[in-house]
PDB file of C-alpha atoms and ligand atoms in Angstrom:
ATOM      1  CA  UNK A   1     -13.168 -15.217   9.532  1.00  0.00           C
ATOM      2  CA  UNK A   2     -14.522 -11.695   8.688  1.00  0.00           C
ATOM      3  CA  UNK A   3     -17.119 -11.697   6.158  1.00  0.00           C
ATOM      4  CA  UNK A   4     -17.053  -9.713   3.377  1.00  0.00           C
ATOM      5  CA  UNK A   5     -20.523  -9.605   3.044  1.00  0.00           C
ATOM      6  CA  UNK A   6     -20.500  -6.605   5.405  1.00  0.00           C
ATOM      7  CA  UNK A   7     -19.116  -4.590   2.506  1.00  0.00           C
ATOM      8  CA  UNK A   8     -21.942  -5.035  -0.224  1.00  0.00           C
ATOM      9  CA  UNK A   9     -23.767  -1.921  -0.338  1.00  0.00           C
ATOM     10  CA  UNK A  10     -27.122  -2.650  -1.981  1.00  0.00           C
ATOM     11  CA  UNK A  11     -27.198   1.147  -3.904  1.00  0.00           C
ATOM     12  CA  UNK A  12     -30.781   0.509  -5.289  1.00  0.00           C
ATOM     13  CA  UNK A  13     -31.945  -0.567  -1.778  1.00  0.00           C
ATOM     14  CA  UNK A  14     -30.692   2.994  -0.012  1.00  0.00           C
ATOM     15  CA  UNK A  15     -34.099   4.396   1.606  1.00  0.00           C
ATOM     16  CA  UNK A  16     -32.304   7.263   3.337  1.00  0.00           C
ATOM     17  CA  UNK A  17     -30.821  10.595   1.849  1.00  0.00           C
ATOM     18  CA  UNK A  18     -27.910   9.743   4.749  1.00  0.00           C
ATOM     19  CA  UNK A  19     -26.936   6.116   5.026  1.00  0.00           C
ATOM     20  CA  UNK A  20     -24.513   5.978   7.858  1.00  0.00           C
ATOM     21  CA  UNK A  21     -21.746   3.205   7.542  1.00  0.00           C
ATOM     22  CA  UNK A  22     -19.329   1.854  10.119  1.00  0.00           C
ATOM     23  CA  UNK A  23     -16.729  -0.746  10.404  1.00  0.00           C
ATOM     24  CA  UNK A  24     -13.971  -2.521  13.110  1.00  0.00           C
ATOM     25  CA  UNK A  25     -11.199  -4.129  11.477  1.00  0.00           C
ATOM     26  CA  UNK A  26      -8.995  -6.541  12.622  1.00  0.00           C
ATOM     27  CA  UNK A  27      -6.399  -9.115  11.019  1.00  0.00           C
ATOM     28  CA  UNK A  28      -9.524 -11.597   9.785  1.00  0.00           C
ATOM     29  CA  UNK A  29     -10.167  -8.882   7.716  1.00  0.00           C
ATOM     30  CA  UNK A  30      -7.247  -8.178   6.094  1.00  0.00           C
ATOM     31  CA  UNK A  31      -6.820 -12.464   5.759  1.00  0.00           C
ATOM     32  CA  UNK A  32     -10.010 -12.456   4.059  1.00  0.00           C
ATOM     33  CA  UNK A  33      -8.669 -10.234   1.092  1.00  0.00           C
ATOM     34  CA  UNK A  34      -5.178 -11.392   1.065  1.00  0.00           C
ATOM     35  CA  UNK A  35      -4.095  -8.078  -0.277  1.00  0.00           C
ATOM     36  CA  UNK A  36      -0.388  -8.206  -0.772  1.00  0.00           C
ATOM     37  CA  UNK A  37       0.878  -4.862   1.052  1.00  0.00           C
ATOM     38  CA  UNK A  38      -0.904  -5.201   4.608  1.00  0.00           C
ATOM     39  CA  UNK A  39      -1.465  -8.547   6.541  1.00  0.00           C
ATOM     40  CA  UNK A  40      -2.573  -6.893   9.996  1.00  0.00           C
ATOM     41  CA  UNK A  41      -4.160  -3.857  11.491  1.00  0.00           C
ATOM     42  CA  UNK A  42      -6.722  -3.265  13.467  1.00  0.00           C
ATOM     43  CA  UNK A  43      -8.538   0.067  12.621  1.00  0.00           C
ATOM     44  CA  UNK A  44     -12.115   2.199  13.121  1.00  0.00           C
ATOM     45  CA  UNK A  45     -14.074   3.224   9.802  1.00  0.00           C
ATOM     46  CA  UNK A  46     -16.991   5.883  10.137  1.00  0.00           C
ATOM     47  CA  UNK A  47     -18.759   7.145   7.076  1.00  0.00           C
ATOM     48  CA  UNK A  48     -21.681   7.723   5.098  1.00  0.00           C
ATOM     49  CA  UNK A  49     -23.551   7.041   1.655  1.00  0.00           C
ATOM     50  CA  UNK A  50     -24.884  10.187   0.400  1.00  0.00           C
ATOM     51  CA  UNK A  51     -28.080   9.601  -2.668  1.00  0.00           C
ATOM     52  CA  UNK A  52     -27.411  12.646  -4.869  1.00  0.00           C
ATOM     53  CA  UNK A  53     -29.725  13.338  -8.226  1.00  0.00           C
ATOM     54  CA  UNK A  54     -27.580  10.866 -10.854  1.00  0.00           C
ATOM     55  CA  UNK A  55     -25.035   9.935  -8.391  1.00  0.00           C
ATOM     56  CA  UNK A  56     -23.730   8.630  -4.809  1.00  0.00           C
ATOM     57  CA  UNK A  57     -21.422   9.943  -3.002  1.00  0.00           C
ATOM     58  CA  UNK A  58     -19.187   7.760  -0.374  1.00  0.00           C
ATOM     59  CA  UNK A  59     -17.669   9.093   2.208  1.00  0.00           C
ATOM     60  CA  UNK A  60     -15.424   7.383   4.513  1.00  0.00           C
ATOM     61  CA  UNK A  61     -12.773   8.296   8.118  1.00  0.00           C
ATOM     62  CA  UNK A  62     -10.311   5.188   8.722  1.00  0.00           C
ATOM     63  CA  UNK A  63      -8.119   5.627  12.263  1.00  0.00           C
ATOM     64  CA  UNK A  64      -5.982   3.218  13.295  1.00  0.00           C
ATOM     65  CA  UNK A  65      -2.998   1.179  12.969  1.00  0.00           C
ATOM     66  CA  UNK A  66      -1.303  -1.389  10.945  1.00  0.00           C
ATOM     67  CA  UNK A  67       1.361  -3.718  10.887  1.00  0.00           C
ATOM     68  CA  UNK A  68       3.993  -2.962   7.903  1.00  0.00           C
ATOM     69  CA  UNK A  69       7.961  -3.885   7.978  1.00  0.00           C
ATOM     70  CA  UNK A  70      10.389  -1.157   9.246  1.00  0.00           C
ATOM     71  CA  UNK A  71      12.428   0.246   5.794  1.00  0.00           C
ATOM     72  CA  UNK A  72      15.347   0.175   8.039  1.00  0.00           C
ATOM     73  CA  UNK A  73      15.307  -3.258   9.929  1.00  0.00           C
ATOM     74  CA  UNK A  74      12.416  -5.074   8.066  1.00  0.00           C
ATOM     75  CA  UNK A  75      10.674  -6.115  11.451  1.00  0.00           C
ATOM     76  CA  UNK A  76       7.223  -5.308  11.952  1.00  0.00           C
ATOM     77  CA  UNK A  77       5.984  -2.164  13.239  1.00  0.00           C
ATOM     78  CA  UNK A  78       3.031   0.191  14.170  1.00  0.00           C
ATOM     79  CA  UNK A  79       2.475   2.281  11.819  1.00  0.00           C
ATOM     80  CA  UNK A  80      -0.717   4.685  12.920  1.00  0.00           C
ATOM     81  CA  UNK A  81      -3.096   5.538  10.053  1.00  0.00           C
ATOM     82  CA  UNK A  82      -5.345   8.398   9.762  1.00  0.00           C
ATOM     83  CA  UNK A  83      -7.283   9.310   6.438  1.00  0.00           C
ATOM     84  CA  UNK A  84     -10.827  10.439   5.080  1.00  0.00           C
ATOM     85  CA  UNK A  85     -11.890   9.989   1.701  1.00  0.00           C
ATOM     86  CA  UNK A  86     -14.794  10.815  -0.387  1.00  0.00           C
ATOM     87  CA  UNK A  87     -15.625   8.677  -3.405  1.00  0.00           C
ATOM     88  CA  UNK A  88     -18.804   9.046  -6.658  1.00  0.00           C
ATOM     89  CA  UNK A  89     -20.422   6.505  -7.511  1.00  0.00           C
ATOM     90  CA  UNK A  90     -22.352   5.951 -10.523  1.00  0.00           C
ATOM     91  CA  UNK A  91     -24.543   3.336 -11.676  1.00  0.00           C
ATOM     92  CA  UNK A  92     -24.891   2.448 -15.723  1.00  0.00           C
ATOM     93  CA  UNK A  93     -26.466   0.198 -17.507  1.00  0.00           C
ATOM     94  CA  UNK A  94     -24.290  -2.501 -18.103  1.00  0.00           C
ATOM     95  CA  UNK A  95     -22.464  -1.893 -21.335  1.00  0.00           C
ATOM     96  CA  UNK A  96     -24.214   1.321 -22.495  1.00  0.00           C
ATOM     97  CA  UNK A  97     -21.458   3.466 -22.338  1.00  0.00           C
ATOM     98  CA  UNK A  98     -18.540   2.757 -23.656  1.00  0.00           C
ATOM     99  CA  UNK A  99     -15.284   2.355 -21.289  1.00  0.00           C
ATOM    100  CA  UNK A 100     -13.553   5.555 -23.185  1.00  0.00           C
ATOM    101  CA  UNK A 101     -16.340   7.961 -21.552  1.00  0.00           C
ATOM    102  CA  UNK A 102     -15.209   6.848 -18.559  1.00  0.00           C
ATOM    103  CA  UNK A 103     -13.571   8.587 -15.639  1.00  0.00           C
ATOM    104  CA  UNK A 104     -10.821   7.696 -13.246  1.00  0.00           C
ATOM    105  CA  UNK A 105     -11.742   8.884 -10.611  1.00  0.00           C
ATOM    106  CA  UNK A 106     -15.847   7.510 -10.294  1.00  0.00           C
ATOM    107  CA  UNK A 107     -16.849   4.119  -9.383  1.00  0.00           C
ATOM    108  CA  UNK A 108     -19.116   2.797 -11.918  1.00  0.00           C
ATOM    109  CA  UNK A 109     -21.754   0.256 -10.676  1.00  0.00           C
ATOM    110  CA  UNK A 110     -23.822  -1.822 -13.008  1.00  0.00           C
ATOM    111  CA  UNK A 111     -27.128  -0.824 -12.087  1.00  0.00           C
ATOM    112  CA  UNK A 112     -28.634  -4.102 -12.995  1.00  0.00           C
ATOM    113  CA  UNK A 113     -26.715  -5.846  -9.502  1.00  0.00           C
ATOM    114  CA  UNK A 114     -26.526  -2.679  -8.388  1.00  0.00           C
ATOM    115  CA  UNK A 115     -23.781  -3.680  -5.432  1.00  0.00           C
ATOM    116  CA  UNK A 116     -20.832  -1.242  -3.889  1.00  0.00           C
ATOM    117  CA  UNK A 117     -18.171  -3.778  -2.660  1.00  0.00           C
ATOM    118  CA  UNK A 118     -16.456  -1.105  -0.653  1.00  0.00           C
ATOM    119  CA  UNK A 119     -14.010  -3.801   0.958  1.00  0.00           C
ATOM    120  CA  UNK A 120     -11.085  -3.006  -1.263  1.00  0.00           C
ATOM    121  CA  UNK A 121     -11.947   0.603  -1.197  1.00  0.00           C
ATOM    122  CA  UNK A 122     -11.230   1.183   2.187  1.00  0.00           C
ATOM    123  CA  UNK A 123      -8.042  -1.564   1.724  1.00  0.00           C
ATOM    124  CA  UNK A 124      -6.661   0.798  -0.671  1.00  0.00           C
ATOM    125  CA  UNK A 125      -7.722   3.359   1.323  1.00  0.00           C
ATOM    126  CA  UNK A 126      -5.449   2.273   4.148  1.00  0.00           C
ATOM    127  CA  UNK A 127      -2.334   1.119   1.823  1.00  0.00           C
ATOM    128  CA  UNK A 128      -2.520   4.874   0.209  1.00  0.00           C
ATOM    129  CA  UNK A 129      -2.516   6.438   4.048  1.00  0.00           C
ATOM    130  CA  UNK A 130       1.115   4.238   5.003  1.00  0.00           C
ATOM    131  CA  UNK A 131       3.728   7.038   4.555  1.00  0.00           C
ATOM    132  CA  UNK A 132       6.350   6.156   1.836  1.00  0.00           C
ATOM    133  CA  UNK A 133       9.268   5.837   4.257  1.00  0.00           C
ATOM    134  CA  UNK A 134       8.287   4.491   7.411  1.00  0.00           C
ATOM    135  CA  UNK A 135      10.494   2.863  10.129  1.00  0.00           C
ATOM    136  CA  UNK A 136      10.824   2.332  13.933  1.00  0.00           C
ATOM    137  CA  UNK A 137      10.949   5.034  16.392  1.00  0.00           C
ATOM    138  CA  UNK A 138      15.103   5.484  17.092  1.00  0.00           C
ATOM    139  CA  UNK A 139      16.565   2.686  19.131  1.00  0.00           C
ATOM    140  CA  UNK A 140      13.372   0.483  18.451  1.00  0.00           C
ATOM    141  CA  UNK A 141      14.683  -1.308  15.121  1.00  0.00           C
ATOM    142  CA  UNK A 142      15.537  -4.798  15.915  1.00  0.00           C
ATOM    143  CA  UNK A 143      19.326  -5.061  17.107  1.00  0.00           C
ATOM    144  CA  UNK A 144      20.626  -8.248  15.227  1.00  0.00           C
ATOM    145  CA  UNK A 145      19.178  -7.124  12.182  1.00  0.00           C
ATOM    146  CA  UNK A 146      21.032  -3.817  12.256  1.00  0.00           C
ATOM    147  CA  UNK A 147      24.593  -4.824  12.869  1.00  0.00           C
ATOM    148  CA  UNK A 148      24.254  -7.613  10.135  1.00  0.00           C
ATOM    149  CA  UNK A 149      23.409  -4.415   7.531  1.00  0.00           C
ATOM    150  CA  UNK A 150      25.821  -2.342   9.157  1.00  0.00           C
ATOM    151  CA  UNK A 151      28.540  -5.718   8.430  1.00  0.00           C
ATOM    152  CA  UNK A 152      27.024  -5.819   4.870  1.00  0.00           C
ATOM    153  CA  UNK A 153      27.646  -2.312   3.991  1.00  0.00           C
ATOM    154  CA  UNK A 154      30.988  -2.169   5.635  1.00  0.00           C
ATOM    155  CA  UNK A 155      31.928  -5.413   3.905  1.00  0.00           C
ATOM    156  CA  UNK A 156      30.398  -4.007   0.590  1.00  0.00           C
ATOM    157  CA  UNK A 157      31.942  -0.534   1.128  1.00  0.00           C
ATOM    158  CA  UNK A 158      35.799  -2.302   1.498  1.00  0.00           C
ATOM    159  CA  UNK A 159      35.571  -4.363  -1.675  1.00  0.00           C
ATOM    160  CA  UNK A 160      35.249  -1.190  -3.822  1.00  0.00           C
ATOM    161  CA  UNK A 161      38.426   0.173  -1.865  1.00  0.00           C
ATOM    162  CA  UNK A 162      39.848  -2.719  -2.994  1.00  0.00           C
ATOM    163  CA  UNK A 163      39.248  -2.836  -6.663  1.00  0.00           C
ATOM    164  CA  UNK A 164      40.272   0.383  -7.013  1.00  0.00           C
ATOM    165  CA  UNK A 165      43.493  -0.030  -6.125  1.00  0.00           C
ATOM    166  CA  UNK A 166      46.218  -2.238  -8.569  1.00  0.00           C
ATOM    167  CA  UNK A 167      46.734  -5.299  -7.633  1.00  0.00           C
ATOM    168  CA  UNK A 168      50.062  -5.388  -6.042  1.00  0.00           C
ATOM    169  CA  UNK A 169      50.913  -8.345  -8.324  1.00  0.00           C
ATOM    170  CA  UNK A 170      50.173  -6.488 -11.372  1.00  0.00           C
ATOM    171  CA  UNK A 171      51.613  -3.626 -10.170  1.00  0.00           C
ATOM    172  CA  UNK A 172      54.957  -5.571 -10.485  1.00  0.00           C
ATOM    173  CA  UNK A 173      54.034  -7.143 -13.635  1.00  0.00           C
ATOM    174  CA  UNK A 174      53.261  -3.744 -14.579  1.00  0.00           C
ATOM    175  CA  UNK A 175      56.733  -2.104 -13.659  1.00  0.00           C
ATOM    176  CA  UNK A 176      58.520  -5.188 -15.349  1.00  0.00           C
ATOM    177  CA  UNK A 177      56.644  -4.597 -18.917  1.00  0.00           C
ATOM    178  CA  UNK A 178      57.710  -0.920 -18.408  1.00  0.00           C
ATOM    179  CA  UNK A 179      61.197  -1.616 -18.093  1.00  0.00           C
ATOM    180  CA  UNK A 180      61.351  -3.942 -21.064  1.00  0.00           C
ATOM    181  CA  UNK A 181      60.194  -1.604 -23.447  1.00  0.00           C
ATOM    182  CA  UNK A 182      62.448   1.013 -22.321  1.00  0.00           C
TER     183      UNK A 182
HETATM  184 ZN1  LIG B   1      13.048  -0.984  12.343  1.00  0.00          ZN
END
Protein backbone atom coordinates (compact mmCIF):
# COMPACT_ATOMS: atom_id res chain seq x y z
CA UNK A 1 0.00 0.00 0.00
CA UNK A 2 1.51 3.45 -0.89
CA UNK A 3 1.44 5.82 1.85
CA UNK A 4 0.17 8.99 1.57
CA UNK A 5 2.20 10.30 4.09
CA UNK A 6 4.85 10.93 1.40
CA UNK A 7 2.67 13.80 0.22
CA UNK A 8 2.46 16.06 3.46
CA UNK A 9 4.63 18.89 2.89
CA UNK A 10 5.39 20.41 6.30
CA UNK A 11 5.44 24.36 4.72
CA UNK A 12 6.56 25.84 8.14
CA UNK A 13 9.34 23.19 8.38
CA UNK A 14 10.99 24.23 4.69
CA UNK A 15 14.76 25.21 5.68
CA UNK A 16 15.79 25.62 2.05
CA UNK A 17 14.98 28.50 -0.51
CA UNK A 18 14.81 25.19 -3.08
CA UNK A 19 13.12 22.14 -1.66
CA UNK A 20 13.46 19.52 -4.29
CA UNK A 21 10.51 16.93 -4.45
CA UNK A 22 10.27 13.61 -6.25
CA UNK A 23 7.90 10.81 -6.61
CA UNK A 24 7.37 7.01 -8.44
CA UNK A 25 3.92 6.08 -8.85
CA UNK A 26 2.46 2.98 -9.34
CA UNK A 27 -1.20 1.40 -9.05
CA UNK A 28 -0.90 1.34 -4.88
CA UNK A 29 -0.97 4.78 -5.35
CA UNK A 30 -3.71 5.45 -7.28
CA UNK A 31 -5.69 2.48 -4.85
CA UNK A 32 -4.82 4.52 -1.99
CA UNK A 33 -6.94 7.59 -3.25
CA UNK A 34 -9.59 5.75 -5.01
CA UNK A 35 -10.06 8.64 -7.32
CA UNK A 36 -12.81 7.77 -9.70
CA UNK A 37 -11.21 8.62 -13.28
CA UNK A 38 -7.75 6.64 -13.07
CA UNK A 39 -7.23 3.19 -11.31
CA UNK A 40 -3.58 2.50 -12.76
CA UNK A 41 -0.48 4.18 -14.01
CA UNK A 42 2.72 4.11 -13.25
CA UNK A 43 4.45 7.55 -13.70
CA UNK A 44 7.83 9.81 -12.64
CA UNK A 45 7.16 13.23 -10.70
CA UNK A 46 10.18 15.78 -10.37
CA UNK A 47 9.65 19.15 -8.81
CA UNK A 48 10.36 21.68 -6.39
CA UNK A 49 8.96 23.94 -3.43
CA UNK A 50 10.05 27.38 -3.96
CA UNK A 51 9.79 29.86 -0.25
CA UNK A 52 8.90 33.23 -1.81
CA UNK A 53 8.32 36.54 0.60
CA UNK A 54 4.29 35.82 1.52
CA UNK A 55 4.03 32.83 -0.59
CA UNK A 56 5.20 29.24 -1.99
CA UNK A 57 5.41 28.34 -5.06
CA UNK A 58 5.03 24.45 -6.25
CA UNK A 59 6.29 23.31 -9.05
CA UNK A 60 5.84 19.96 -10.41
CA UNK A 61 6.93 17.54 -14.12
CA UNK A 62 4.69 14.21 -14.19
CA UNK A 63 5.87 11.62 -17.26
CA UNK A 64 4.37 8.61 -17.67
CA UNK A 65 1.53 6.49 -18.43
CA UNK A 66 -1.83 5.44 -17.35
CA UNK A 67 -4.38 3.03 -17.80
CA UNK A 68 -7.85 4.69 -19.07
CA UNK A 69 -10.66 2.81 -21.35
CA UNK A 70 -10.40 3.23 -25.18
CA UNK A 71 -13.58 5.83 -26.26
CA UNK A 72 -13.94 3.48 -29.08
CA UNK A 73 -13.81 -0.15 -27.63
CA UNK A 74 -13.86 0.59 -23.81
CA UNK A 75 -10.79 -1.79 -23.14
CA UNK A 76 -7.96 -0.51 -21.36
CA UNK A 77 -5.19 1.28 -22.86
CA UNK A 78 -1.84 3.24 -22.53
CA UNK A 79 -2.38 6.39 -22.58
CA UNK A 80 1.26 8.34 -22.17
CA UNK A 81 1.11 11.48 -19.99
CA UNK A 82 3.34 14.37 -20.04
CA UNK A 83 2.62 17.70 -18.04
CA UNK A 84 4.35 20.42 -15.74
CA UNK A 85 2.55 22.56 -13.51
CA UNK A 86 3.27 25.34 -11.22
CA UNK A 87 0.99 25.98 -8.26
CA UNK A 88 0.92 29.26 -5.08
CA UNK A 89 0.49 28.47 -2.08
CA UNK A 90 -0.53 30.56 0.69
CA UNK A 91 -0.83 30.08 4.25
CA UNK A 92 -3.69 32.12 6.46
CA UNK A 93 -4.68 32.12 9.58
CA UNK A 94 -7.42 29.93 9.90
CA UNK A 95 -10.59 31.88 9.37
CA UNK A 96 -9.16 35.43 9.06
CA UNK A 97 -10.07 36.04 5.75
CA UNK A 98 -13.08 35.51 4.58
CA UNK A 99 -13.69 32.76 1.68
CA UNK A 100 -14.98 35.73 -0.83
CA UNK A 101 -11.25 37.23 -0.90
CA UNK A 102 -10.30 34.20 -2.08
CA UNK A 103 -8.75 33.10 -5.34
CA UNK A 104 -9.17 30.13 -7.59
CA UNK A 105 -6.37 29.57 -8.59
CA UNK A 106 -4.00 29.60 -4.96
CA UNK A 107 -3.91 26.90 -2.50
CA UNK A 108 -4.65 28.24 0.81
CA UNK A 109 -3.00 26.42 3.79
CA UNK A 110 -3.99 27.04 7.35
CA UNK A 111 -0.90 28.14 8.76
CA UNK A 112 -1.69 26.83 12.15
CA UNK A 113 -1.13 22.79 10.62
CA UNK A 114 0.61 24.29 8.16
CA UNK A 115 0.53 20.88 5.78
CA UNK A 116 0.55 20.76 1.65
CA UNK A 117 -1.19 17.39 0.88
CA UNK A 118 0.01 17.51 -2.68
CA UNK A 119 -1.38 13.84 -3.34
CA UNK A 120 -4.50 14.95 -5.11
CA UNK A 121 -2.65 17.74 -6.72
CA UNK A 122 -0.59 15.79 -8.78
CA UNK A 123 -3.90 13.18 -9.20
CA UNK A 124 -5.61 15.98 -10.78
CA UNK A 125 -2.67 16.85 -12.29
CA UNK A 126 -2.57 13.60 -14.24
CA UNK A 127 -6.56 13.34 -14.92
CA UNK A 128 -6.24 17.10 -16.51
CA UNK A 129 -3.07 15.77 -18.83
CA UNK A 130 -5.50 12.52 -20.40
CA UNK A 131 -6.51 14.03 -23.80
CA UNK A 132 -10.36 14.35 -24.16
CA UNK A 133 -10.68 11.72 -26.89
CA UNK A 134 -8.35 9.05 -26.49
CA UNK A 135 -8.47 5.50 -28.02
CA UNK A 136 -6.25 2.61 -29.28
CA UNK A 137 -3.71 2.93 -31.88
CA UNK A 138 -5.73 1.58 -35.35
CA UNK A 139 -6.24 -2.15 -35.40
CA UNK A 140 -5.43 -2.34 -31.55
CA UNK A 141 -9.17 -1.88 -30.21
CA UNK A 142 -10.38 -5.13 -28.97
CA UNK A 143 -12.08 -7.19 -31.92
CA UNK A 144 -15.31 -8.65 -30.23
CA UNK A 145 -16.08 -5.48 -28.81
CA UNK A 146 -16.07 -3.72 -32.17
CA UNK A 147 -18.28 -5.89 -34.30
CA UNK A 148 -20.90 -6.03 -31.39
CA UNK A 149 -21.04 -1.85 -31.82
CA UNK A 150 -20.75 -2.12 -35.37
CA UNK A 151 -24.16 -4.86 -34.98
CA UNK A 152 -25.66 -2.22 -32.59
CA UNK A 153 -25.45 0.65 -34.86
CA UNK A 154 -26.41 -1.28 -37.90
CA UNK A 155 -29.32 -2.77 -35.97
CA UNK A 156 -30.13 0.79 -34.58
CA UNK A 157 -29.54 2.47 -37.98
CA UNK A 158 -32.37 -0.17 -39.77
CA UNK A 159 -35.11 0.45 -37.23
CA UNK A 160 -35.28 4.17 -38.17
CA UNK A 161 -35.50 2.96 -41.95
CA UNK A 162 -38.19 1.20 -40.79
CA UNK A 163 -40.36 3.63 -39.00
CA UNK A 164 -40.14 5.84 -41.57
CA UNK A 165 -41.73 4.03 -43.91
CA UNK A 166 -45.92 3.20 -43.63
CA UNK A 167 -46.67 0.28 -42.47
CA UNK A 168 -47.74 -1.78 -45.33
CA UNK A 169 -50.87 -2.69 -43.33
CA UNK A 170 -51.85 0.79 -42.86
CA UNK A 171 -50.95 1.64 -46.05
CA UNK A 172 -53.98 -0.54 -47.12
CA UNK A 173 -56.10 0.62 -44.40
CA UNK A 174 -55.07 3.87 -45.59
CA UNK A 175 -56.09 3.43 -49.37
CA UNK A 176 -59.46 1.78 -48.16
CA UNK A 177 -60.50 5.03 -45.93
CA UNK A 178 -59.56 7.01 -49.11
CA UNK A 179 -61.82 5.28 -51.27
CA UNK A 180 -64.76 5.47 -48.91
CA UNK A 181 -64.85 8.99 -48.67
CA UNK A 182 -64.61 9.47 -52.27
ZN1 LIG B 1 -9.92 0.60 -28.27
Amino acid sequence: MCSLEQFKVDLKALTEDITPLEYNLDDSYFTALDGAEIQSGSLHVSGSIRKAVGFFELQVNISGTVQVPCDRCLDMMAQPIETELSQVVKLIPYGVEEDSNRQDDIIYVDENEGILDIAWFIYESIALAVPIQHVHQPGDCNDAMMRMLEEHSAARSSDADASEAIDPRWEKLLKLKVKSEE
